[in-house]
Amino acid sequence: MYPLIILDELINRCPKLINEIGREQLTQFILNRSHCLLSNSNSVVCSLLEKFSLNTNYDLIKEISSMSMKQNKKNHRTQVEIIDCGPSGLLLGALLFRPSIDSIIIEEQSRSDVESNIRAGVLEQSIIDLLDEIDINERVLKEGIIQRCINIQFNGERISVPITEYTEGKVSTFYSQNLVVQDLIESRLKTNQRLWFDVEYARIERHDKTDDGQRPLIKFRRRNSSKEEFIECDFIAGCDGGASKCCRHSIPKDEIRTIRKSYPYSWLSILVDSPPDGYEVVYSFDKTDGFALQSLRSPTKSRYHLQVSVDDKLEDWPDERIWSQLNKRLTLKDKSWKLNEGAIIHGALFPVRTSMITPMQYKRLFLVGDAAHIVPPITAKGLNVAVKDARILAEAIIDVYDNNKFDKLNNYTDKCLIHISEAEEFATYMTSLLHKLDLSNENNEINEFEEILQRARQQQSQQSSALRRLIAQMFVSLINLENILHC
């Protein structure tokens, strides 16, 4: 509402602005900005409309003035309803807040659970720039660890890929996803935007605007309450993750297509209470045991990932076995490098898979982030891709309210697929380059051929500086998001 408050004050000081800008244009601007208001903003809107002295405005003034009096406290209105407060949902809300587009975010988990959900975070330069743009960058600039180089290792022989040198100064930043979430939640609550935790049984009742003026509708209950509440909105952003229990599953099956691939192995991921050696990332392939990755979490903590069998359970991997395998897969042939072992403070198993949903929109519901796509974890692109989705959707929604244009919104899926496809292709390439192939199934002959091709690709990356340059560029993303937004 800040632009409307400022406009009200400007007109109080300089009434001539009404004639200079135009009464009808000002009325339309205000209605675009205040279509679904918080009740404490109604007085500002009515004050502005009264100043324009248009006969058509008096009915609007009456309607808006009585809106908060008539509204049941269990029925809510907003312009954009955002389901779940992961990074994409929170960032979408922050981007919409700048031009005073109201949103409500509902989240199934508690705030403490959301903020403590440990997930890796490697932020591309464009994401850091975006956080800077919305003034949520103070902590990431202080605590983020800059990544200027990565190491790729094949059977004990390591090569360096200088990202900064190969990308004209670009870097990636290690900053855990839960810290991004904490920063965005703190910013949203400071500005009194609506964010409701512990919401259960959320369901989309209506996806579109009806002929009689009814708008998209979400039904939900709060934890430990049997009372149903409703949110009426203009648009719904489905940011509810890979399971997408509410949003994706609300779309008729014949309206969307899911493209998926599952790999014949899983990852065992651990968080360790010790700093990584040299603060460097190491991607390692071992022909006997498979893939391992040393990554960063903070100056005092490390993350490690191991390729394991899809049938393995966490109890199959005691600490001794984990460290034994990490040492075998990450040790150099000349023994010049040593792993920094420490206490394992968290461990998890998850399958390696990829999926894409198309289209990413249905009527006035738009899928964002993991609700629409899963990227193989090896390149840590999931968060970056989700944030880019949110940026594209925000620009499209703003264009509707500013200019009454739906072109960008209608093209949301096509624009998103540009950066999604790039991320999926690169992650698929790195996955096939660095994981031991499964030779135990019936397609031995086919997999043996794939193993020959894998060795050829590994040799190319060792011998070709041009290929290493391309890998570095893909890590920071070749695609300029600003070009996508304005195409």
Coordinates of C-alpha atoms in Angstrom, one line a residue:
M1 CA 0.0 0.0 0.0
Y2 CA 2.9 2.4 0.3
P3 CA 2.6 3.8 -3.3
L4 CA -1.0 4.7 -2.6
I5 CA -0.2 6.4 0.7
I6 CA 2.5 8.4 -1.1
L7 CA 0.1 9.3 -3.9
D8 CA -2.5 10.5 -1.4
E9 CA 0.1 12.7 0.3
L10 CA 1.3 14.1 -3.0
I11 CA -2.2 15.0 -4.1
N12 CA -2.8 16.7 -0.7
R13 CA 0.2 18.8 -1.3
C14 CA -0.3 19.4 -5.0
P15 CA -4.0 19.0 -6.1
K16 CA -3.0 19.9 -9.7
L17 CA -1.6 16.4 -10.1
I18 CA -5.1 15.1 -10.6
N19 CA -5.6 17.1 -13.8
E20 CA -2.1 16.6 -15.0
I21 CA -2.2 12.8 -14.7
G22 CA -5.9 12.3 -15.4
R23 CA -8.7 11.3 -13.1
E24 CA -9.7 8.1 -14.9
Q25 CA -6.1 7.0 -15.2
L26 CA -5.5 7.6 -11.5
T27 CA -8.7 5.7 -10.6
Q28 CA -7.7 2.7 -12.7
F29 CA -4.2 2.7 -11.2
I30 CA -5.7 2.7 -7.7
L31 CA -8.1 -0.1 -8.4
N32 CA -5.3 -2.2 -9.9
R33 CA -3.3 -1.7 -6.8
S34 CA -6.1 -2.1 -4.3
H35 CA -8.3 -4.8 -5.8
C36 CA -8.1 -7.0 -2.7
L37 CA -7.1 -4.9 0.3
L38 CA -6.2 -5.3 3.9
S39 CA -9.0 -3.6 5.8
N40 CA -6.7 -1.0 7.4
S41 CA -5.8 0.4 3.9
N42 CA -9.4 1.0 2.8
S43 CA -9.4 4.6 4.2
V44 CA -6.5 5.5 2.0
V45 CA -8.3 4.2 -1.2
C46 CA -11.5 6.0 -0.3
S47 CA -9.6 9.2 0.4
L48 CA -8.0 9.1 -3.0
L49 CA -11.2 8.2 -4.9
E50 CA -13.1 11.1 -3.3
K51 CA -10.5 13.5 -4.5
F52 CA -11.1 12.6 -8.1
S53 CA -14.7 13.7 -8.1
L54 CA -15.9 11.2 -10.6
N55 CA -19.5 10.2 -10.3
T56 CA -18.6 6.5 -11.0
N57 CA -16.4 6.5 -8.0
Y58 CA -19.0 7.0 -5.3
D59 CA -20.4 3.5 -5.6
L60 CA -16.9 2.2 -5.3
I61 CA -16.3 4.3 -2.2
K62 CA -19.4 2.8 -0.6
E63 CA -18.4 -0.7 -1.5
I64 CA -14.8 -0.4 -0.3
S65 CA -15.8 1.4 2.9
S66 CA -18.2 -1.4 3.9
M67 CA -15.9 -4.2 2.8
S68 CA -14.2 -4.7 6.1
M69 CA -17.4 -4.3 8.1
K70 CA -19.1 -7.1 6.2
Q71 CA -16.2 -9.5 5.8
N72 CA -16.3 -12.5 8.1
K73 CA -13.0 -13.0 9.8
K74 CA -12.8 -16.6 8.5
N75 CA -13.0 -15.4 4.9
H76 CA -9.9 -13.7 3.5
R77 CA -9.1 -11.8 0.4
T78 CA -5.9 -11.1 -1.4
Q79 CA -4.5 -10.6 -4.9
V80 CA -2.0 -13.5 -5.0
E81 CA -2.4 -16.6 -2.8
I82 CA 1.0 -18.4 -2.3
I83 CA 0.9 -22.0 -1.1
D84 CA 3.9 -22.9 1.0
C85 CA 6.8 -20.7 2.2
G86 CA 9.9 -22.3 0.6
P87 CA 12.4 -20.0 -1.1
S88 CA 10.3 -19.6 -4.3
G89 CA 7.1 -18.7 -2.5
L90 CA 8.8 -16.2 -0.1
L91 CA 10.7 -14.6 -2.9
L92 CA 7.6 -14.3 -5.0
G93 CA 5.9 -12.5 -2.2
A94 CA 8.8 -10.2 -1.7
L95 CA 8.9 -9.3 -5.4
L96 CA 5.2 -8.6 -5.4
F97 CA 5.3 -6.5 -2.2
R98 CA 7.6 -3.9 -3.9
P99 CA 4.8 -2.7 -6.3
S100 CA 2.2 -3.1 -3.5
I101 CA 0.6 -6.3 -4.8
D102 CA -0.9 -8.0 -1.8
S103 CA -0.3 -11.7 -1.1
I104 CA -1.0 -14.3 1.6
I105 CA 1.4 -17.2 2.2
I106 CA 0.1 -20.4 3.9
E107 CA 2.4 -23.1 5.1
E108 CA 1.7 -26.6 6.5
Q109 CA 4.8 -26.8 8.8
S110 CA 5.6 -24.7 11.8
R111 CA 8.0 -21.7 11.5
S112 CA 10.7 -23.6 13.4
D113 CA 10.4 -26.6 11.2
V114 CA 10.6 -24.5 8.0
E115 CA 13.6 -22.5 9.2
S116 CA 15.5 -25.6 10.3
N117 CA 15.0 -27.7 7.2
I118 CA 18.6 -28.5 6.2
R119 CA 19.1 -28.4 2.5
A120 CA 22.1 -27.4 0.4
G121 CA 22.3 -24.0 -1.1
V122 CA 24.6 -22.8 -3.9
L123 CA 23.4 -19.5 -5.2
E124 CA 24.3 -18.3 -8.7
Q125 CA 25.4 -14.7 -9.1
S126 CA 22.0 -13.7 -10.6
I127 CA 20.3 -14.9 -7.4
I128 CA 22.7 -12.9 -5.2
D129 CA 21.9 -9.8 -7.4
L130 CA 18.2 -10.4 -6.9
L131 CA 18.5 -10.6 -3.1
D132 CA 20.4 -7.4 -3.3
E133 CA 17.7 -5.8 -5.4
I134 CA 15.0 -6.5 -2.8
D135 CA 17.3 -5.5 0.1
I136 CA 17.6 -9.0 1.6
N137 CA 21.3 -9.5 1.2
E138 CA 23.0 -8.4 4.4
R139 CA 23.6 -11.8 5.9
V140 CA 24.4 -13.6 2.7
L141 CA 27.1 -11.1 2.0
K142 CA 28.6 -11.6 5.5
E143 CA 28.2 -15.3 5.8
G144 CA 28.1 -16.7 2.3
I145 CA 31.2 -18.6 1.1
I146 CA 32.4 -17.6 -2.4
Q147 CA 33.1 -20.4 -4.8
R148 CA 35.7 -19.5 -7.4
C149 CA 36.9 -22.9 -8.3
I150 CA 35.7 -26.6 -8.4
N151 CA 37.7 -29.8 -8.6
I152 CA 36.8 -32.8 -10.7
Q153 CA 38.5 -36.1 -9.9
F154 CA 38.6 -39.4 -11.8
N155 CA 40.1 -42.4 -10.1
G156 CA 42.4 -40.4 -7.9
E157 CA 43.5 -37.9 -10.6
R158 CA 42.2 -34.4 -9.9
I159 CA 41.8 -31.4 -12.3
S160 CA 40.8 -27.8 -11.3
V161 CA 38.1 -25.8 -13.0
P162 CA 38.6 -22.1 -12.3
I163 CA 35.1 -20.8 -12.5
T164 CA 36.0 -17.1 -12.0
E165 CA 38.7 -17.2 -14.7
Y166 CA 36.5 -19.0 -17.2
T167 CA 33.3 -16.8 -16.6
E168 CA 34.7 -13.3 -16.6
G169 CA 34.6 -12.9 -12.9
K170 CA 31.3 -14.7 -12.0
V171 CA 31.1 -16.7 -8.8
S172 CA 28.7 -18.9 -7.0
T173 CA 28.0 -18.5 -3.2
F174 CA 27.5 -21.3 -0.7
Y175 CA 24.6 -20.2 1.6
S176 CA 22.4 -22.8 3.0
Q177 CA 18.8 -22.8 1.8
N178 CA 17.3 -22.6 5.3
L179 CA 19.3 -19.4 5.8
V180 CA 17.7 -18.0 2.7
V181 CA 14.3 -18.9 4.1
Q182 CA 15.1 -17.4 7.5
D183 CA 16.1 -14.1 5.8
L184 CA 12.9 -14.0 3.7
I185 CA 10.6 -14.8 6.5
E186 CA 12.1 -12.2 8.8
S187 CA 11.7 -9.6 6.1
R188 CA 8.1 -10.5 5.4
L189 CA 7.0 -10.4 9.0
K190 CA 8.8 -7.1 9.6
T191 CA 6.6 -5.5 6.9
N192 CA 3.4 -7.0 8.4
Q193 CA 2.7 -9.2 5.4
R194 CA 0.4 -12.2 6.0
L195 CA 2.2 -15.5 6.5
W196 CA 0.4 -18.2 8.3
F197 CA 2.1 -21.4 9.6
D198 CA 0.5 -24.6 10.8
V199 CA -2.1 -24.7 8.0
E200 CA -3.6 -28.1 7.2
Y201 CA -5.9 -29.6 4.6
A202 CA -5.4 -26.8 2.1
R203 CA -7.4 -27.4 -1.0
I204 CA -8.0 -25.4 -4.1
E205 CA -11.8 -25.1 -4.5
R206 CA -11.8 -22.9 -7.6
H207 CA -9.0 -22.4 -10.1
D208 CA -10.4 -19.6 -12.2
K209 CA -12.6 -16.5 -12.2
T210 CA -16.2 -17.3 -13.0
D211 CA -18.8 -15.5 -15.1
D212 CA -20.6 -14.3 -12.1
G213 CA -17.4 -12.6 -10.7
Q214 CA -16.3 -15.3 -8.2
R215 CA -12.5 -15.6 -8.0
P216 CA -10.1 -18.5 -7.3
L217 CA -10.8 -19.9 -3.9
I218 CA -8.6 -21.9 -1.4
K219 CA -10.1 -23.7 1.6
F220 CA -8.0 -24.7 4.6
R221 CA -8.0 -25.3 8.3
R222 CA -5.5 -24.3 11.0
R223 CA -3.8 -27.0 13.0
N224 CA -5.9 -28.0 16.0
S225 CA -8.9 -26.3 14.6
S226 CA -12.0 -27.7 13.0
K227 CA -13.2 -24.4 11.5
E228 CA -12.8 -24.1 7.7
E229 CA -11.4 -20.8 6.3
F230 CA -11.4 -19.5 2.8
I231 CA -9.1 -17.3 0.8
E232 CA -10.4 -15.6 -2.4
C233 CA -7.7 -14.3 -4.8
D234 CA -6.9 -13.3 -8.3
F235 CA -4.0 -15.8 -8.8
I236 CA -2.6 -18.9 -7.1
A237 CA 1.1 -19.7 -6.9
G238 CA 1.7 -23.4 -6.2
C239 CA 5.1 -23.5 -4.4
D240 CA 4.4 -26.6 -2.4
G241 CA 7.4 -28.6 -3.4
G242 CA 8.0 -31.9 -5.0
A243 CA 5.1 -33.7 -3.4
S244 CA 2.8 -30.8 -4.2
K245 CA 0.0 -32.3 -2.2
C246 CA -2.3 -29.3 -2.8
C247 CA -1.5 -27.6 -6.1
R248 CA -0.3 -30.1 -8.7
H249 CA -2.7 -32.8 -7.6
S250 CA -5.6 -30.3 -8.0
I251 CA -5.0 -30.1 -11.8
P252 CA -7.0 -32.7 -13.9
K253 CA -4.6 -35.4 -15.0
D254 CA -5.4 -34.9 -18.7
E255 CA -4.4 -31.2 -18.4
I256 CA -0.7 -31.7 -17.6
R257 CA 2.1 -34.1 -18.6
T258 CA 4.9 -35.4 -16.3
I259 CA 8.2 -36.3 -17.8
R260 CA 10.4 -38.2 -15.3
K261 CA 13.5 -40.3 -15.0
S262 CA 14.8 -42.3 -12.0
Y263 CA 18.4 -43.3 -11.7
P264 CA 19.5 -46.7 -10.4
Y265 CA 21.2 -45.3 -7.3
S266 CA 20.6 -43.0 -4.3
W267 CA 22.6 -40.4 -2.4
L268 CA 23.7 -40.6 1.2
S269 CA 24.2 -37.0 2.4
I270 CA 25.8 -36.0 5.6
L271 CA 26.5 -32.8 7.5
V272 CA 29.8 -32.9 9.4
D273 CA 31.1 -30.7 12.2
S274 CA 34.5 -30.0 10.6
P275 CA 35.6 -27.5 8.0
P276 CA 36.3 -28.9 4.4
D277 CA 39.9 -29.2 3.3
G278 CA 40.9 -25.9 1.6
Y279 CA 37.2 -24.7 1.3
E280 CA 37.1 -26.4 -2.1
V281 CA 34.5 -28.5 -3.8
V282 CA 35.6 -31.9 -5.0
Y283 CA 33.5 -34.0 -7.4
S284 CA 35.0 -37.5 -7.5
F285 CA 34.4 -40.6 -9.6
D286 CA 35.8 -44.0 -8.5
K287 CA 35.4 -46.8 -11.0
T288 CA 35.1 -49.4 -8.1
D289 CA 32.9 -47.6 -5.6
G290 CA 31.2 -44.8 -7.4
F291 CA 30.6 -41.1 -6.9
A292 CA 31.5 -38.8 -3.9
L293 CA 31.2 -35.1 -3.4
Q294 CA 32.9 -32.8 -0.8
S295 CA 30.9 -29.6 -0.5
L296 CA 30.7 -26.6 1.9
R297 CA 28.1 -25.5 4.4
S298 CA 30.0 -22.9 6.5
P299 CA 33.5 -22.2 7.6
T300 CA 33.1 -24.8 10.3
K301 CA 30.9 -27.4 8.7
S302 CA 31.1 -29.6 5.6
R303 CA 28.6 -31.6 3.5
Y304 CA 29.5 -34.9 1.9
H305 CA 27.5 -37.0 -0.6
L306 CA 28.0 -40.7 -1.5
Q307 CA 26.5 -42.7 -4.3
V308 CA 24.8 -45.7 -2.7
S309 CA 22.4 -48.5 -3.7
V310 CA 18.7 -47.6 -4.1
D311 CA 18.0 -50.5 -1.7
D312 CA 20.2 -49.1 1.1
K313 CA 18.8 -47.9 4.4
L314 CA 20.4 -45.3 6.7
E315 CA 21.2 -48.0 9.3
D316 CA 23.3 -49.8 6.6
W317 CA 25.7 -46.9 6.9
P318 CA 27.4 -46.5 10.3
D319 CA 29.9 -43.7 10.6
E320 CA 32.9 -46.0 10.1
R321 CA 31.6 -47.2 6.8
I322 CA 30.8 -43.6 5.6
W323 CA 34.3 -42.4 6.4
S324 CA 35.9 -45.4 4.9
Q325 CA 34.1 -44.9 1.6
L326 CA 34.7 -41.2 1.5
N327 CA 38.4 -41.7 2.0
K328 CA 38.5 -44.4 -0.7
R329 CA 36.6 -42.3 -3.3
L330 CA 38.2 -38.8 -2.5
T331 CA 41.8 -39.8 -1.9
L332 CA 44.4 -38.8 -4.5
K333 CA 46.7 -41.3 -6.1
D334 CA 49.8 -39.5 -4.7
K335 CA 48.2 -39.3 -1.2
S336 CA 48.8 -35.5 -1.1
W337 CA 45.3 -34.7 0.1
K338 CA 43.6 -35.7 3.4
L339 CA 40.0 -35.7 4.4
N340 CA 39.0 -33.7 7.4
E341 CA 36.9 -36.1 9.4
G342 CA 34.5 -35.0 12.2
A343 CA 31.3 -35.7 14.0
I344 CA 28.4 -36.5 11.7
I345 CA 25.5 -34.3 12.9
H346 CA 22.9 -35.1 10.3
G347 CA 22.4 -37.8 7.6
A348 CA 19.8 -38.6 5.0
L349 CA 19.1 -40.9 2.1
F350 CA 17.3 -39.8 -1.0
P351 CA 16.8 -41.1 -4.6
V352 CA 18.4 -39.4 -7.5
R353 CA 15.7 -38.4 -10.0
T354 CA 14.5 -35.8 -12.4
S355 CA 11.1 -34.6 -13.5
M356 CA 9.4 -31.9 -15.4
I357 CA 5.7 -30.9 -15.5
T358 CA 4.3 -29.2 -18.6
P359 CA 2.4 -26.9 -18.8
M360 CA 3.3 -25.3 -15.5
Q361 CA 0.0 -23.5 -15.3
Y362 CA -3.7 -24.3 -15.2
K363 CA -6.3 -21.5 -15.5
R364 CA -5.1 -19.1 -12.7
L365 CA -2.9 -21.6 -10.9
F366 CA 0.8 -21.4 -11.6
L367 CA 3.3 -24.1 -10.4
V368 CA 6.7 -22.8 -9.1
G369 CA 9.9 -24.5 -8.2
D370 CA 9.9 -28.2 -7.1
A371 CA 6.1 -28.4 -7.7
A372 CA 6.9 -28.2 -11.4
H373 CA 10.3 -29.8 -11.7
I374 CA 13.0 -31.7 -9.9
V375 CA 16.7 -31.3 -11.0
P376 CA 19.3 -34.0 -10.2
P377 CA 21.1 -32.8 -7.1
I378 CA 24.7 -32.9 -8.4
T379 CA 24.8 -29.3 -9.6
A380 CA 22.7 -27.8 -6.8
K381 CA 20.5 -26.0 -9.3
G382 CA 17.1 -26.7 -7.6
L383 CA 17.0 -23.5 -5.6
N384 CA 18.3 -21.3 -8.4
V385 CA 15.7 -22.7 -10.9
A386 CA 12.9 -22.2 -8.4
V387 CA 13.9 -18.6 -7.8
K388 CA 14.0 -17.9 -11.5
D389 CA 10.5 -19.3 -11.8
A390 CA 9.3 -16.9 -9.1
R391 CA 11.0 -13.9 -10.8
I392 CA 9.3 -14.7 -14.1
L393 CA 5.9 -15.2 -12.5
A394 CA 6.2 -12.0 -10.5
E395 CA 7.0 -9.9 -13.6
A396 CA 4.0 -11.4 -15.4
I397 CA 1.6 -10.7 -12.5
I398 CA 2.9 -7.1 -12.2
D399 CA 2.2 -6.6 -15.9
V400 CA -1.4 -7.7 -15.3
Y401 CA -2.0 -5.2 -12.5
D402 CA 0.0 -2.4 -14.1
N403 CA -1.1 -2.7 -17.8
N404 CA -4.0 -5.2 -17.8
K405 CA -1.9 -7.4 -20.1
F406 CA -1.9 -11.2 -19.8
D407 CA 0.7 -12.0 -22.5
K408 CA 3.5 -12.7 -20.0
L409 CA 1.3 -14.7 -17.8
N410 CA 0.0 -16.8 -20.7
N411 CA 3.7 -17.4 -21.7
Y412 CA 4.8 -18.3 -18.2
T413 CA 5.6 -22.0 -18.9
D414 CA 7.5 -21.3 -22.2
K415 CA 9.7 -18.7 -20.5
C416 CA 10.4 -20.9 -17.5
L417 CA 11.3 -23.9 -19.7
I418 CA 14.3 -22.0 -21.1
H419 CA 16.2 -22.0 -17.8
I420 CA 14.7 -25.2 -16.6
S421 CA 15.9 -27.1 -19.7
E422 CA 19.4 -25.6 -19.3
A423 CA 19.6 -26.7 -15.7
E424 CA 18.2 -30.2 -16.4
E425 CA 20.6 -30.8 -19.2
F426 CA 23.7 -29.8 -17.2
A427 CA 22.7 -31.8 -14.2
T428 CA 22.0 -34.8 -16.3
Y429 CA 25.4 -34.5 -18.0
M430 CA 27.3 -34.2 -14.7
T431 CA 25.3 -37.1 -13.2
S432 CA 26.2 -39.4 -16.1
L433 CA 29.8 -38.2 -16.1
L434 CA 30.5 -38.9 -12.4
H435 CA 28.3 -41.8 -11.2
K436 CA 29.2 -45.5 -11.5
L437 CA 26.8 -47.1 -13.9
D438 CA 24.6 -50.0 -12.9
L439 CA 25.9 -53.1 -14.7
S440 CA 23.8 -55.6 -12.7
N441 CA 20.5 -55.6 -14.7
E442 CA 19.5 -57.4 -17.8
N443 CA 20.7 -54.6 -20.2
N444 CA 24.4 -55.3 -19.6
E445 CA 25.3 -54.9 -23.2
I446 CA 23.7 -51.5 -23.4
N447 CA 25.2 -50.3 -20.1
E448 CA 28.7 -51.5 -21.1
F449 CA 28.4 -49.3 -24.1
E450 CA 27.4 -46.4 -21.9
E451 CA 30.4 -47.1 -19.7
I452 CA 32.7 -46.8 -22.8
L453 CA 31.1 -43.4 -23.6
Q454 CA 31.4 -42.3 -20.0
R455 CA 35.2 -43.0 -20.1
A456 CA 35.5 -41.0 -23.3
R457 CA 33.7 -38.0 -21.7
Q458 CA 35.9 -38.2 -18.6
Q459 CA 39.0 -38.2 -20.8
Q460 CA 37.6 -35.2 -22.7
S461 CA 37.1 -33.2 -19.5
Q462 CA 40.6 -34.0 -18.4
Q463 CA 42.2 -33.0 -21.7
S464 CA 40.1 -30.2 -23.1
S465 CA 40.3 -26.7 -21.5
A466 CA 37.4 -25.7 -23.8
L467 CA 35.2 -28.3 -22.2
R468 CA 36.2 -27.3 -18.7
R469 CA 35.4 -23.7 -19.6
L470 CA 31.9 -24.8 -20.7
I471 CA 31.4 -26.7 -17.4
A472 CA 32.4 -23.6 -15.5
Q473 CA 30.0 -21.4 -17.5
M474 CA 27.2 -23.9 -16.9
F475 CA 27.8 -23.8 -13.2
V476 CA 27.1 -20.1 -13.1
S477 CA 24.4 -20.4 -15.8
L478 CA 24.8 -19.3 -19.4
I479 CA 21.3 -17.9 -19.6
N480 CA 20.8 -14.3 -18.7
L481 CA 17.5 -14.1 -16.8
E482 CA 16.9 -10.5 -17.7
N483 CA 17.0 -11.5 -21.4
I484 CA 14.3 -14.1 -20.8
L485 CA 12.1 -11.5 -18.9
H486 CA 12.2 -9.0 -21.7
C487 CA 12.0 -11.4 -24.7

